[in-house]
Coordinates of C-alpha atoms in Angstrom, one line a residue:
Chain A
X35 CA 0.2 0.0 0.1
X36 CA 1.0 3.5 -0.6
X37 CA 2.4 6.1 2.2
X38 CA 3.0 9.5 2.3
X39 CA 5.4 11.2 4.9
X40 CA 6.0 14.7 5.8
X41 CA 8.6 15.8 8.4
X42 CA 9.0 17.6 10.7
X43 CA 5.1 17.9 11.9
X44 CA 5.6 21.5 13.7
X45 CA 8.3 24.0 13.3
X46 CA 8.7 27.0 14.7
X47 CA 10.9 29.6 12.9
X48 CA 12.5 33.2 13.2
X49 CA 11.5 35.8 10.6
X50 CA 14.5 35.9 8.0
X51 CA 15.8 32.1 9.0
X52 CA 15.7 29.3 5.9
X53 CA 12.9 26.3 5.7
X54 CA 13.2 23.1 4.2
X55 CA 10.1 20.8 4.4
X56 CA 10.6 16.9 3.1
X57 CA 7.9 15.0 2.0
X58 CA 8.5 11.3 0.5
X59 CA 5.9 8.8 -0.4
X60 CA 6.2 5.3 -0.9
X61 CA 4.6 2.3 -2.6
X62 CA 4.1 4.1 -5.8
X63 CA 6.5 5.1 -9.2
X64 CA 6.3 8.3 -11.1
X65 CA 4.0 9.8 -9.1
X66 CA 2.5 13.5 -9.5
X67 CA 3.5 15.5 -6.0
X68 CA 2.0 18.5 -4.9
X69 CA 2.7 21.4 -2.3
X70 CA -0.4 23.1 -0.6
X71 CA -0.5 25.6 1.9
X72 CA -3.9 26.0 4.4
X73 CA -3.5 29.6 6.1
X74 CA -5.6 29.6 9.4
X75 CA -9.4 29.7 8.3
X76 CA -9.0 29.6 4.8
X77 CA -8.8 26.8 1.9
X78 CA -6.0 25.6 0.5
X79 CA -4.0 27.0 -2.5
X80 CA -1.9 25.2 -4.3
X81 CA 1.8 26.3 -4.5
X82 CA 4.2 23.8 -6.8
X83 CA 3.3 20.6 -8.2
X84 CA 5.5 18.3 -9.7
X85 CA 4.9 15.4 -12.9
X86 CA 8.6 14.2 -12.4
X87 CA 12.1 14.1 -11.3
X88 CA 13.5 17.9 -11.5
X89 CA 10.1 19.4 -12.8
X90 CA 8.5 21.9 -11.1
X91 CA 6.0 24.1 -12.0
X92 CA 4.9 27.1 -9.6
X93 CA 1.3 28.2 -9.4
X94 CA 1.9 31.3 -6.7
X95 CA 5.2 33.7 -7.0
X96 CA 6.5 33.7 -3.8
X97 CA 9.9 33.8 -2.0
X98 CA 9.1 29.5 -1.9
X99 CA 10.8 27.0 -4.2
X100 CA 10.2 23.5 -4.4
X101 CA 12.6 20.7 -5.6
X102 CA 12.4 17.2 -6.4
X103 CA 15.9 15.2 -6.6
X104 CA 14.6 11.9 -6.7
X105 CA 11.0 9.9 -7.8
X106 CA 9.6 10.0 -4.7
X107 CA 10.6 12.9 -2.6
X108 CA 9.6 16.7 -2.6
X109 CA 11.0 19.3 -0.7
X110 CA 10.1 22.7 -0.2
X111 CA 12.2 25.2 1.0
X112 CA 12.8 29.1 1.6
X113 CA 16.1 31.0 1.8
X114 CA 14.5 34.1 4.2
X115 CA 10.7 33.3 6.0
X116 CA 8.1 35.9 6.1
X117 CA 5.6 36.5 8.8
X118 CA 3.2 35.3 6.1
X119 CA 4.6 32.1 5.4
X120 CA 3.4 30.6 8.5
X121 CA 0.3 28.3 7.7
X122 CA 0.0 24.8 7.5
X123 CA 2.0 22.6 4.6
X124 CA 0.6 19.8 2.9
X125 CA 1.9 17.6 0.8
X126 CA -0.3 15.2 -1.8
X127 CA 0.4 12.6 -4.6
X128 CA -1.4 11.4 -7.6
X129 CA -1.2 9.4 -10.3
X130 CA -2.6 9.0 -14.0
X131 CA -4.8 12.0 -14.8
X132 CA -6.2 15.0 -12.6
X133 CA -9.4 12.9 -12.5
X134 CA -8.1 11.1 -10.4
X135 CA -7.7 11.4 -6.4
X136 CA -5.3 13.0 -4.6
X137 CA -3.4 11.6 -1.3
X138 CA -2.3 13.8 1.4
X139 CA 0.4 14.1 4.0
X140 CA -0.2 14.8 7.6
X141 CA 1.0 18.2 7.0
X142 CA 3.2 20.4 8.8
X143 CA 2.4 23.6 10.8
X144 CA 4.9 26.2 10.4
X145 CA 5.0 29.4 12.6
X146 CA 6.8 32.1 11.6
X147 CA 7.7 34.6 14.7
Chain B
X292 CA -12.1 28.8 -16.4
X293 CA -12.0 26.0 -13.0
X294 CA -13.8 27.1 -9.8
X295 CA -15.5 25.7 -7.3
X296 CA -18.1 27.3 -4.7
X297 CA -18.7 25.8 -1.0
X298 CA -21.4 26.9 1.2
X299 CA -19.4 28.7 3.8
X300 CA -19.7 27.8 7.6
X301 CA -19.4 26.9 10.2
X302 CA -22.5 24.5 10.5
X303 CA -23.5 23.6 13.9
X304 CA -25.6 20.3 14.5
X305 CA -27.1 18.6 17.2
X306 CA -26.2 14.8 16.8
X307 CA -28.6 12.9 14.2
X308 CA -29.7 15.7 12.3
X309 CA -29.6 15.9 8.6
X310 CA -26.4 17.0 7.2
X311 CA -26.3 19.4 3.6
X312 CA -23.1 20.9 2.2
X313 CA -23.7 23.0 -0.7
X314 CA -21.1 22.8 -3.7
X315 CA -21.2 24.1 -7.1
X316 CA -18.5 24.6 -9.6
X317 CA -17.6 26.0 -12.8
X318 CA -15.3 24.0 -15.3
X319 CA -14.3 23.3 -18.8
X320 CA -14.6 19.7 -20.2
X321 CA -16.2 17.1 -17.9
X322 CA -14.2 17.2 -14.3
X323 CA -14.3 14.9 -11.7
X324 CA -15.8 15.7 -8.4
X325 CA -14.6 15.2 -4.6
X326 CA -15.1 15.6 -1.2
X327 CA -12.3 15.4 1.2
X328 CA -12.5 15.9 5.2
X329 CA -10.0 17.0 7.1
X330 CA -9.9 16.3 11.0
X331 CA -8.4 18.5 13.6
X332 CA -4.6 18.7 13.0
X333 CA -4.4 16.3 10.2
X334 CA -4.2 15.8 6.1
X335 CA -7.1 15.6 4.1
X336 CA -8.6 12.2 3.3
X337 CA -11.1 11.5 0.4
X338 CA -14.4 11.2 1.4
X339 CA -15.8 10.5 -1.6
X340 CA -15.7 11.1 -5.5
X341 CA -17.9 11.1 -8.9
X342 CA -16.2 10.9 -12.5
X343 CA -19.1 11.6 -14.1
X344 CA -22.6 13.0 -14.4
X345 CA -25.1 11.6 -12.4
X346 CA -22.8 9.1 -10.3
X347 CA -23.3 9.2 -6.8
X348 CA -20.4 8.8 -4.6
X349 CA -20.6 7.5 -1.0
X350 CA -18.5 6.4 2.1
X351 CA -19.5 6.4 5.5
X352 CA -23.2 7.5 5.2
X353 CA -22.1 10.2 3.6
X354 CA -23.2 10.6 -0.2
X355 CA -23.5 12.8 -3.4
X356 CA -24.6 13.3 -6.6
X357 CA -22.6 14.6 -9.7
X358 CA -25.7 16.9 -11.1
X359 CA -24.2 18.3 -14.5
X360 CA -27.3 20.3 -15.0
X361 CA -27.3 22.2 -12.0
X362 CA -23.3 22.2 -11.7
X363 CA -23.8 20.7 -8.2
X364 CA -22.2 18.4 -6.3
X365 CA -23.6 18.3 -3.1
X366 CA -22.6 16.6 0.3
X367 CA -25.6 15.0 2.5
X368 CA -25.6 12.6 5.4
X369 CA -28.7 11.4 7.3
X370 CA -27.6 11.2 10.9
X371 CA -24.5 13.0 11.5
X372 CA -22.6 11.7 14.6
X373 CA -20.4 13.4 17.1
X374 CA -17.2 11.8 15.3
X375 CA -18.4 13.9 12.0
X376 CA -17.0 17.0 13.1
X377 CA -14.5 18.3 10.5
X378 CA -13.7 20.5 7.6
X379 CA -15.3 19.4 4.7
X380 CA -13.8 20.4 1.3
X381 CA -15.3 20.1 -2.3
X382 CA -12.7 19.5 -4.8
X383 CA -12.7 19.7 -8.6
X384 CA -10.3 18.0 -10.9
X385 CA -10.1 18.9 -14.7
X386 CA -7.7 19.7 -17.7
X387 CA -4.7 20.9 -15.2
X388 CA -2.5 19.2 -13.3
X389 CA -3.8 19.7 -10.2
X390 CA -7.2 20.0 -8.4
X391 CA -9.3 23.3 -7.4
X392 CA -10.7 23.0 -4.3
X393 CA -13.6 25.1 -2.3
X394 CA -12.7 27.1 0.9
X395 CA -13.9 24.4 3.2
X396 CA -17.0 24.3 5.5
X397 CA -16.5 23.5 9.1
X398 CA -18.8 21.2 10.6
X399 CA -19.4 21.1 14.5
X400 CA -21.9 18.3 15.6
X401 CA -22.8 18.8 19.6
X402 CA -24.3 15.7 21.7

């Protein structure tokens, strides 16, 4: 069966510090991978998606970046965090077309102080 | 373009009450439609889905019917339980490599 892992589960970082969030998927090959952000009391905002190693599409211009160094690994990064980067970050995967469902990880709660 | 409009919450119901959460969409082509549920502090879980018009998705007592004529996918449950308290998201999959989510509806069920 497939599983998706995210870490860390929670993170508190000062403004201006770097960020690295990691997501890995097990039990599937060549998945589509996604990063979403959920701000407090709001819906989901798609940040990045990837259909293969080294292929990243950005949906929202910002100070975040994503990388996919391996088939089942997806990393979200920032060189300098802003207060507005606080939120709940969710990684998801899917296979095949977008008509198939996405499966979500447990999320990382990031607080920038 | 593609978008989802979801009933705004929060919704508070007594246990065993009937639940409806409205969801309407606009889409190009023939989308798939999904309902996801998010329990406190957790990621999203797929609750049910429908891939073509008139399909009914169902799971854990929840149902939703894909209505092309009204572009709707309303979520219903006949008798809610305290354990159903969560945030519910309607989503649409069409065309691009991502899902379009509604803003979520928070449901609280009181004993």
